[in-house]
Amino acid sequence: MVGMSIQIFGLPVSRGVAIGRAVLVASSRIDVPHVFIDPTLIDGEVARLFAARDVVAAEFDALKRDLPADAPAELAALLDVPHMLLQDEALMGASADWIRQRHYNAEWALSAQLEVLARHFDEMEDAYLRERKADLEQVVERLLRSLSRGVPSAVPAPGEGVHDFGGDEPLVLVASDIAPADMLSFKRSVFKGFVTDVGGKTSHTAIVARSMDIPAVVGARQASNLIRQDDCIIIDGDAGLVIVDPSPIVLEEYRFRQRQSELERSRLARLRHTPAVTLDGERVELVANIEMPEDAPVALEAGAVGVGLFRSEFLFMNRGGHLPDEEEQYDAYRRAVEAMKGLPVTIRTIDIGADKPLEGMTPSELRQESVLNPALGLRAIRWSLSEPSMFRRQLRALLRAAVHGPVKVMIPMLSNLREIRQTLEHVDHARRQLVEAGKPFGEVELGAMIEVPAAALTLPVFLRHFDFISIGTNDLIQYTLAIDRTDEEVSHLYDPWNPAVLGLIQASITQARAAGRGVSVCGEMAGDPAFTELLLAMGLRTFSMHPTQVAAIKQRVLRVDTRRLAPLVPEVLASDDPEAACAELFAAVHGGGAAGGAWMASPSALQSA
Ligand code: PEP
Ligand code: MG
């Protein structure tokens, strides 16, 4: 493949261009932590690697020693193979080089080297030698287990030191799949882009990539097989294209595009403190979707006027099975509330399950592993209702955080009155517990996410019991169209423009407004400029999105006259092709220049802002 450029197509999930060296993360059978270690700790990490080697060598010695005297000689010879591998420079020496040169922790270094060697084995002509790959995998697995039992690597705390990677070329991550929890741990890492073989546009892996505002392509099928460690690759996050070993001309063209998009970003950033008001004077709230309290200052900096969705489940991930207690949760929510300096913070109760599992912690969680359709199973509020003490612990922490600023509590994936009643009883119960414990707590507004068609179709029930609703379009689309949002095989059918989806959104906005209840959209549609005009025309005034999208959406809002667009909505919804109808009708209203990306990038839009 050397010298030959290849192109791999996937789904564009996070915009922009990244150019860098590929870091392949192997999907090992045991969980491998991927951490950049501090340069001062390199020698210690190499020593960890070799200490694990000695332990595993002793394990194989013991196996050989304990062989019965009459065991066939071939068996003893077979046990020599791992020994040879453990002494082999190609495994141990090269793994130590990954630690020294790339600052990988020992586990990552080993799995990276396994990936390199496994490919050599795959390419061997000789069947006997090809099969030795299994021995190699077994040895590495034992080494990884030994490392996980021994002293953990001395790594900096998340967010500290990871920026200090000494390499001079940007790195991009390539993996078969990245769990949302792992994605979170990469959030403040050095990677400048992501490529995965699997995943859909609104899978949580894609959502976290977007929140990091770095280019990503998912669903790129064979990417992790076709790309090798250290290949030079371009990730085109606009087109969903990955180019491996690009020619100098292609590389230069993409470098130019990179500079252009940086310019565009800095132009947009100037809108940060401009209020989002339409041409006809309608005030629009652009609020942020966040995953951790640390994201709140970023949201504020981007010009968000609050948090519309704090996905609290991310606090429960990457914790090795140890759930945060009430104090720890209270502290995290309080930090988010304080960081927003008096602006409202909407915190969603835990939405675990489907593509965000918590590794084998509770019986119900274990059950979930075994079901075939986790998206239709025990997730979100269903999970919380099945774990009442966990749920009330979270509710108490949320109510207590409301002492420090305006907090709204939002419930994911409700579908019927029974669940609503049970939820409200738990909230009352949590309040009573706080009164009994003498702990101060504040008033919260309560909201329901509209994510299941049943909820949208029985909206009056929800409007009677909640202060506000938030339309989770990612799930509403998934459940309305029966398309698994994480499955790249059906991603072409995942269509926000489908008239059934648009009809449910329109009806929900209209009914909520008529009932005097707050209504927002917090799915990915809210941060997609292609839908801004339509949602405004439908009457939406609160949009919740990744902080990185706020400026681009604001730019759209500033150019819209909702009085002229609103009357066109019935025609858009009744048309065979709402996307085309929207482009045509709205462009006519805006004098022919309103639709499409060219309008979005126009510098005059900024000047007039
Ligand atoms: C949604 O479903 O639109 C939503 C915002 O929730 P999540 O993406 O976390 O499922
Ligand atoms: Mg959802």
XYZ file of C-alpha atoms and ligand atoms in Angstrom:
620
model
C 0.000 0.000 0.000
C 3.038 2.222 0.494
C 3.013 5.149 -1.918
C -0.540 4.475 -3.056
C -3.218 6.830 -1.883
C -6.575 5.299 -0.960
C -9.942 6.841 -0.217
C -12.403 5.498 2.331
C -15.958 6.792 2.531
C -18.015 7.051 5.701
C -20.521 9.392 7.326
C -19.542 13.001 7.974
C -20.334 13.676 11.632
C -18.112 16.535 12.661
C -17.029 19.232 10.254
C -13.611 20.413 9.214
C -10.338 18.931 7.997
C -7.761 17.061 10.067
C -4.378 15.968 8.764
C -2.160 13.742 10.860
C -0.563 10.414 11.643
C -2.919 7.530 12.360
C -3.054 6.094 15.852
C -4.856 2.762 15.663
C -6.667 1.687 18.771
C -7.163 -2.052 18.724
C -10.411 -3.529 19.933
C -8.887 -5.872 22.468
C -10.866 -8.515 24.319
C -9.973 -6.844 27.550
C -10.497 -3.190 28.247
C -7.326 -1.222 27.490
C -6.870 2.238 28.995
C -5.430 4.727 26.491
C -3.534 7.476 28.250
C -0.644 9.726 27.344
C 1.855 9.615 30.167
C 3.889 12.515 31.382
C 7.389 12.513 29.767
C 8.977 12.360 33.235
C 7.272 9.005 33.835
C 8.496 7.201 30.717
C 11.183 5.103 32.422
C 8.727 3.977 35.083
C 6.195 2.996 32.426
C 8.788 0.961 30.495
C 9.696 -0.734 33.794
C 5.973 -1.563 34.324
C 5.914 -3.199 30.907
C 8.960 -5.381 31.641
C 7.737 -6.237 35.139
C 4.547 -7.560 33.522
C 6.700 -9.525 31.085
C 8.518 -11.201 34.002
C 5.229 -12.113 35.688
C 3.826 -13.681 32.519
C 7.086 -15.531 31.807
C 6.873 -17.009 35.302
C 3.260 -18.066 34.622
C 4.341 -19.966 31.518
C 7.288 -21.513 33.433
C 4.854 -22.787 36.023
C 2.566 -24.231 33.341
C 5.486 -26.093 31.804
C 6.737 -27.332 35.157
C 3.316 -28.680 36.089
C 2.923 -30.693 32.898
C 2.424 -34.364 33.723
C 5.527 -36.445 33.075
C 3.759 -38.398 30.318
C 2.574 -35.256 28.460
C 3.442 -35.344 24.740
C 6.681 -33.573 23.868
C 4.787 -31.324 21.369
C 2.881 -29.791 24.265
C 6.028 -28.729 26.060
C 7.373 -27.374 22.765
C 4.180 -25.356 22.327
C 4.756 -23.714 25.681
C 8.135 -22.528 24.409
C 6.444 -20.320 21.811
C 5.111 -17.769 24.313
C 8.508 -17.699 25.940
C 10.133 -16.809 22.665
C 7.542 -14.103 22.022
C 8.152 -12.605 25.457
C 11.850 -12.246 24.636
C 11.231 -10.947 21.133
C 12.319 -7.379 20.392
C 9.511 -7.114 17.836
C 7.010 -7.336 20.677
C 8.664 -6.031 23.819
C 11.278 -3.673 22.360
C 8.843 -2.138 19.886
C 6.188 -1.708 22.592
C 8.733 0.109 24.742
C 9.428 2.340 21.725
C 5.723 3.362 21.583
C 6.053 4.399 25.226
C 9.268 6.333 24.668
C 8.366 7.973 21.377
C 4.640 8.466 21.658
C 4.210 8.578 25.455
C 1.550 5.832 25.375
C 0.859 3.997 28.615
C 2.132 0.383 28.634
C -1.284 -1.164 27.861
C -1.816 1.064 24.856
C 1.762 0.484 23.638
C 1.240 -3.284 23.759
C -2.073 -3.216 21.961
C -0.654 -0.863 19.307
C 2.230 -3.249 18.696
C -0.114 -6.247 18.668
C -2.007 -4.521 15.865
C 1.211 -4.049 13.853
C 2.411 -7.643 14.354
C -1.003 -9.198 13.774
C -1.033 -7.674 10.295
C 2.366 -9.188 9.507
C 1.033 -12.573 10.556
C -2.109 -12.108 8.435
C 0.025 -11.486 5.368
C 2.158 -14.629 5.805
C 1.943 -17.288 3.110
C 2.709 -20.153 5.469
C -0.473 -21.357 7.212
C 1.454 -22.628 10.243
C 3.100 -19.262 10.805
C -0.207 -17.457 10.157
C -1.770 -19.408 12.972
C 0.931 -18.265 15.404
C -1.052 -15.022 15.600
C -3.262 -16.714 18.173
C -0.207 -17.318 20.379
C 0.757 -13.694 20.078
C -2.751 -12.569 21.034
C -2.751 -14.880 24.007
C 0.586 -13.569 25.238
C -0.482 -9.947 24.866
C -3.753 -10.657 26.620
C -1.858 -12.156 29.562
C 0.458 -9.155 29.635
C -2.536 -6.801 29.661
C -4.169 -8.738 32.470
C -0.976 -8.680 34.448
C -0.703 -4.908 33.942
C -4.288 -4.398 35.061
C -3.631 -6.409 38.245
C -0.379 -4.614 39.061
C 0.444 -1.009 39.834
C -1.473 1.327 37.498
C 0.548 3.752 35.377
C 1.300 7.052 37.062
C -0.742 9.191 34.696
C -1.693 12.814 35.047
C -5.271 13.556 36.082
C -7.692 13.996 33.153
C -7.037 17.312 31.452
C -3.578 17.738 32.978
C -0.440 17.175 31.023
C -2.131 15.466 28.102
C -1.524 18.503 25.943
C 2.220 18.189 26.434
C 2.725 15.340 24.001
C 6.208 15.889 22.620
C 5.610 14.655 19.050
C 5.644 17.312 16.375
C 2.985 15.865 14.064
C -0.744 15.943 14.828
C -2.323 12.577 15.655
C -5.680 11.252 14.510
C -7.428 8.298 16.081
C -8.620 5.307 14.038
C -10.654 2.532 15.644
C -13.218 -0.060 14.789
C -15.517 1.523 17.356
C -15.125 3.979 20.206
C -17.489 3.762 23.155
C -18.995 7.091 24.263
C -17.176 6.674 27.596
C -13.804 6.313 25.833
C -14.635 9.248 23.629
C -15.101 11.290 26.757
C -11.672 10.342 28.035
C -10.224 11.495 24.691
C -12.061 14.781 25.045
C -9.095 16.749 26.273
C -6.491 14.686 24.503
C -4.178 15.451 21.644
C -6.211 13.882 18.845
C -7.089 16.183 15.997
C -9.626 13.879 14.363
C -11.455 10.549 14.614
C -12.334 7.744 12.229
C -14.397 4.679 13.157
C -15.594 1.660 11.171
C -19.060 1.674 12.722
C -21.573 4.190 14.025
C -24.323 6.492 12.816
C -24.539 10.277 12.576
C -26.318 10.700 15.894
C -24.630 7.865 17.775
C -23.290 9.176 21.076
C -19.734 8.632 19.840
C -20.462 11.042 16.983
C -22.158 13.474 19.365
C -19.129 13.637 21.651
C -16.842 14.085 18.612
C -18.992 17.015 17.518
C -18.872 18.512 20.989
C -15.074 18.454 20.720
C -15.355 20.340 17.457
C -12.807 18.219 15.675
C -13.351 16.490 12.337
C -14.759 12.966 12.500
C -15.950 10.312 10.089
C -17.874 7.290 11.377
C -19.280 4.239 9.608
C -16.117 4.062 7.463
C -16.512 0.250 7.373
C -12.980 -1.101 6.691
C -11.010 1.944 7.873
C -9.306 0.230 10.801
C -8.231 -2.623 8.511
C -7.023 -0.458 5.659
C -5.185 2.135 7.723
C -1.937 1.234 9.481
C -0.247 2.698 12.509
C 1.465 5.936 11.588
C -0.055 6.282 8.082
C -0.497 9.882 7.062
C -4.238 10.505 6.703
C -6.620 13.325 5.882
C -10.031 13.330 7.535
C -12.524 15.369 5.562
C -15.328 15.798 8.089
C -17.512 17.710 5.620
C -17.573 15.029 2.941
C -17.220 11.962 5.182
C -14.001 11.038 3.409
C -10.720 9.616 4.693
C -7.658 9.807 2.427
C -4.738 7.553 3.296
C -1.237 8.483 2.084
C -2.400 11.526 0.087
C -0.327 12.888 -2.780
C 1.496 16.205 -2.150
C -1.043 18.076 -4.320
C -4.044 16.723 -2.390
C -2.280 17.443 0.887
C -1.678 21.055 -0.105
C -5.296 21.505 -1.178
C -6.517 20.251 2.198
C -4.040 22.444 4.072
C -5.555 25.396 2.211
C -9.060 24.294 3.226
C -7.922 23.971 6.838
C -6.737 27.588 6.808
C -10.013 28.721 5.230
C -12.131 27.049 7.874
C -10.006 28.560 10.645
C -10.664 31.993 9.129
C -14.375 31.237 8.955
C -14.381 30.220 12.616
C -12.690 33.371 13.784
C -15.173 35.444 11.739
C -18.086 33.638 13.360
C -16.574 34.031 16.826
C -17.190 37.764 16.521
C -20.912 37.062 16.929
C -20.334 35.665 20.415
C -21.879 38.491 22.367
C -24.500 39.580 19.828
C -28.016 38.769 21.116
C -29.880 36.265 18.951
C -32.826 38.309 17.711
C -34.592 37.804 14.400
C -35.193 40.603 11.908
C -38.750 40.931 13.234
C -37.525 41.290 16.824
C -38.181 37.736 18.095
C -35.732 36.891 20.858
C -34.223 33.418 20.460
C -32.431 31.515 23.220
C -29.381 29.586 22.076
C -28.352 27.274 24.902
C -25.742 24.549 25.171
C -25.564 20.773 25.308
C -22.786 19.673 27.677
C -21.421 16.392 29.013
C -19.385 17.490 32.039
C -19.338 20.482 34.422
C -16.013 21.490 32.809
C -17.900 22.153 29.555
C -19.969 24.924 31.156
C -17.329 27.693 30.896
C -16.827 26.668 27.255
C -20.576 27.106 26.682
C -20.526 30.541 28.279
C -17.518 31.548 26.228
C -19.316 30.466 23.032
C -22.174 32.835 23.830
C -24.745 30.281 25.052
C -27.330 31.839 27.381
C -27.736 28.725 29.501
C -27.416 24.954 29.378
C -30.331 23.233 27.644
C -29.074 19.676 28.100
C -26.468 18.431 30.567
C -26.150 14.732 29.725
C -25.573 13.650 33.332
C -24.901 10.005 32.435
C -21.340 10.917 31.455
C -20.627 11.503 35.155
C -21.361 7.828 35.701
C -18.958 6.508 33.053
C -15.245 5.615 33.195
C -15.473 4.848 36.892
C -14.701 1.151 36.962
C -18.153 0.294 38.309
C -18.133 2.784 41.186
C -21.163 5.106 40.912
C -20.918 8.708 42.102
C -22.696 9.168 45.443
C -25.056 12.048 46.285
C -22.259 14.353 47.455
C -20.152 13.828 44.373
C -23.120 14.402 42.067
C -24.202 17.474 44.025
C -20.694 18.843 43.675
C -20.665 18.257 39.894
C -24.099 19.857 39.344
C -23.219 22.770 41.618
C -20.017 23.399 39.650
C -21.981 23.514 36.383
C -24.575 25.856 37.920
C -21.957 28.195 39.364
C -19.982 28.248 36.109
C -23.088 29.487 34.273
C -23.246 32.552 36.549
C -26.986 32.757 37.090
C -28.051 31.446 33.671
C -30.403 28.428 33.731
C -28.901 24.936 33.680
C -31.078 22.079 32.452
C -29.825 18.777 33.785
C -31.167 15.542 32.370
C -31.461 12.610 34.734
C -29.293 9.656 33.788
C -29.907 8.323 30.274
C -28.038 5.067 30.444
C -28.573 2.098 28.148
C -28.693 1.605 24.366
C -25.321 2.873 23.092
C -24.280 4.161 26.545
C -23.957 1.079 28.757
C -22.488 1.150 32.256
C -20.265 -1.891 32.437
C -21.913 -4.727 34.395
C -22.760 -2.888 37.572
C -26.262 -3.844 38.520
C -28.422 -6.842 37.767
C -30.601 -4.744 35.503
C -27.557 -3.491 33.666
C -26.365 -7.039 33.151
C -29.767 -7.992 31.803
C -29.466 -5.188 29.317
C -26.284 -6.689 27.900
C -28.216 -9.722 26.880
C -31.105 -8.118 25.046
C -31.118 -7.822 21.287
C -32.549 -4.328 20.923
C -31.087 -2.190 23.699
C -32.565 0.980 22.168
C -36.003 -0.501 22.845
C -35.001 -1.903 26.199
C -34.257 -0.765 29.713
C -32.765 2.667 29.074
C -33.147 6.248 30.336
C -36.126 6.780 32.687
C -37.003 3.076 32.458
C -33.609 2.261 33.958
C -33.951 4.965 36.627
C -37.390 3.688 37.649
C -35.967 0.194 37.979
C -33.224 1.501 40.296
C -35.257 3.705 42.687
C -32.572 4.412 45.262
C -30.095 5.401 42.555
C -32.746 7.637 40.967
C -33.648 9.396 44.220
C -29.961 9.889 45.011
C -29.608 11.774 41.734
C -32.814 13.768 42.332
C -31.626 14.821 45.800
C -28.297 15.988 44.377
C -30.126 17.961 41.679
C -32.534 19.610 44.127
C -29.618 20.579 46.363
C -27.683 22.083 43.431
C -30.692 24.371 42.803
C -29.675 26.365 45.889
C -26.779 27.766 43.828
C -28.679 28.994 40.763
C -31.563 28.211 38.424
C -31.774 24.464 37.762
C -34.229 22.680 35.496
C -34.537 18.912 35.723
C -35.401 17.001 32.588
C -36.526 13.377 32.271
C -35.457 11.352 29.208
C -37.616 8.980 27.174
C -40.898 9.117 29.041
C -43.665 7.438 27.094
C -46.797 7.214 29.247
C -48.741 8.567 32.212
C -47.716 5.737 34.513
C -44.052 6.624 34.117
C -44.878 10.307 34.603
C -46.677 9.587 37.877
C -43.914 7.317 39.160
C -41.304 9.938 38.274
C -43.161 12.735 40.056
C -43.592 10.531 43.130
C -39.847 9.963 43.230
C -39.253 13.734 43.017
C -41.631 14.295 45.967
C -39.986 11.484 47.880
C -36.517 12.966 47.271
C -37.755 16.364 48.565
C -39.156 14.743 51.722
C -35.861 12.927 52.298
C -33.989 16.237 52.090
C -36.406 17.871 54.537
C -35.885 14.981 56.966
C -32.118 15.178 56.576
C -32.258 18.949 57.121
C -30.392 19.614 53.861
C -31.203 22.826 51.981
C -32.598 22.516 48.473
C -34.093 24.796 45.827
C -37.085 24.963 43.511
C -36.605 23.319 40.125
C -38.646 23.433 36.954
C -39.461 19.933 35.748
C -39.427 18.986 32.112
C -40.086 15.958 29.931
C -38.075 15.022 26.891
C -40.230 14.205 23.911
C -38.291 11.392 22.275
C -40.858 8.661 21.707
C -43.691 9.104 19.174
C -46.175 8.019 21.880
C -45.185 11.045 23.943
C -45.523 13.435 21.008
C -48.918 11.948 20.143
C -50.249 12.334 23.710
C -48.579 15.653 24.419
C -51.451 17.204 26.462
C -50.794 14.629 29.191
C -47.174 15.768 29.383
C -48.094 19.446 29.275
C -50.407 18.965 32.263
C -47.651 17.486 34.424
C -44.492 19.351 33.394
C -43.292 22.952 33.260
C -41.560 22.489 29.922
C -40.789 19.979 27.218
C -37.619 19.436 25.220
C -37.811 17.599 21.926
C -35.001 15.049 21.641
C -35.002 14.759 17.883
C -32.166 12.220 17.791
C -34.331 9.635 19.470
C -37.626 10.926 18.096
C -36.285 10.243 14.581
C -34.876 6.859 15.622
C -38.179 5.705 17.117
C -40.492 7.297 14.527
C -38.649 5.832 11.559
C -37.552 2.609 13.306
C -33.906 3.296 12.413
C -31.182 2.405 14.911
C -29.274 5.670 15.170
C -25.992 3.862 15.795
C -26.197 1.494 12.832
C -24.307 2.663 9.756
C -26.076 -0.003 7.650
C -29.350 1.939 7.862
C -27.959 5.431 8.225
C -29.247 6.396 4.766
C -32.777 5.911 6.135
C -32.227 8.164 9.173
C -33.968 11.244 7.814
C -34.823 14.346 9.872
C -36.689 15.711 6.829
C -39.202 12.877 6.861
C -42.681 14.472 6.970
C -43.723 12.201 9.870
C -40.854 13.546 11.970
C -41.470 17.171 10.996
C -45.187 16.762 11.724
C -44.505 15.509 15.267
C -42.076 18.359 15.919
C -44.455 20.992 14.593
C -47.407 19.645 16.597
C -45.335 19.502 19.791
C -44.097 23.103 19.444
C -47.577 24.430 18.653
C -49.299 22.622 21.529
C -46.640 23.537 24.091
C -46.814 27.200 23.144
C -50.616 27.183 23.242
C -50.464 25.660 26.741
C -47.999 28.338 27.872
C -45.259 25.779 28.478
C -41.602 26.158 27.567
C -40.441 24.168 24.547
C -36.977 23.563 23.149
C -35.259 21.212 20.740
C -32.072 19.640 22.125
C -31.327 16.994 19.474
C -28.728 17.514 16.759
C -31.289 19.272 14.527
C -31.131 22.316 16.814
C -27.447 22.819 15.981
C -27.788 22.108 12.265
C -28.092 25.362 10.276
C -30.115 23.512 7.618
C -33.098 23.435 10.033
C -32.841 26.815 11.748
C -35.316 28.648 9.532
C -37.881 25.857 9.548
C -37.758 25.459 13.339
C -38.069 29.226 13.811
C -40.991 29.276 11.368
C -42.629 26.487 13.390
C -42.470 28.746 16.457
C -39.396 27.357 18.209
C -37.538 29.965 20.254
C -35.151 27.804 22.335
C -32.433 25.802 20.581
C -29.981 23.641 22.544
C -26.778 22.575 20.797
C -23.036 21.965 21.096
C -21.366 25.201 22.169
C -19.361 25.117 18.937
C -22.552 25.531 16.899
C -23.923 28.576 18.700
C -22.291 31.195 16.461
C -23.303 29.494 13.199
C -26.929 29.155 14.325
C -26.953 32.728 15.584
C -25.787 33.891 12.178
C -28.873 32.242 10.677
C -31.258 33.574 13.305
C -30.149 37.153 12.686
C -31.244 36.953 9.039
C -34.699 35.447 9.542
C -38.037 37.217 9.458
C -40.314 34.740 11.225
C -43.489 36.630 10.216
C -42.737 35.916 6.588
C -41.614 32.311 7.079
C -44.313 31.045 9.463
C -47.164 31.078 6.896
C -45.086 28.805 4.630
C -44.823 25.943 7.131
C -48.054 24.123 6.119
C -46.872 24.081 2.508
C -43.461 22.690 3.509
C -45.037 19.966 5.632
C -47.534 18.999 2.951
C -44.943 18.730 0.218
C -43.499 15.447 -1.040
C -40.009 16.741 -0.443
C -39.901 19.089 2.566
C -36.170 19.688 2.186
C -36.525 20.972 -1.373
C -39.709 22.890 -0.503
C -37.946 24.580 2.381
C -34.993 25.608 0.229
C -37.247 26.960 -2.505
C -39.907 28.750 -0.418
C -37.569 30.223 2.185
C -35.011 31.315 -0.403
C -37.777 33.216 -2.236
C -38.702 35.049 0.984
C -35.087 35.944 1.643
C -34.575 37.317 -1.838
C -33.001 34.182 -3.278
C -29.911 34.121 -1.091
C -31.136 32.524 2.085
C -30.656 28.819 1.589
C -27.468 26.818 1.564
C -23.979 26.995 2.966
C -22.827 29.856 0.714
C -25.223 32.205 2.462
C -23.975 30.979 5.785
C -20.396 31.786 4.994
C -21.144 35.220 3.543
C -19.070 37.891 5.295
C -21.785 40.505 4.628
C -24.098 38.586 6.971
C -21.613 39.214 9.714
C -21.148 42.843 8.879
C -24.884 43.444 8.998
C -25.103 41.624 12.360
C -32.049 13.224 21.680
O -32.412 12.059 21.690
O -32.320 14.028 20.760
C -31.232 13.747 22.787
C -30.920 15.016 22.855
O -30.757 12.834 23.699
P -29.520 11.860 23.390
O -28.920 12.286 22.071
O -28.560 11.983 24.494
O -30.183 10.534 23.324
Mg -32.235 10.940 23.529
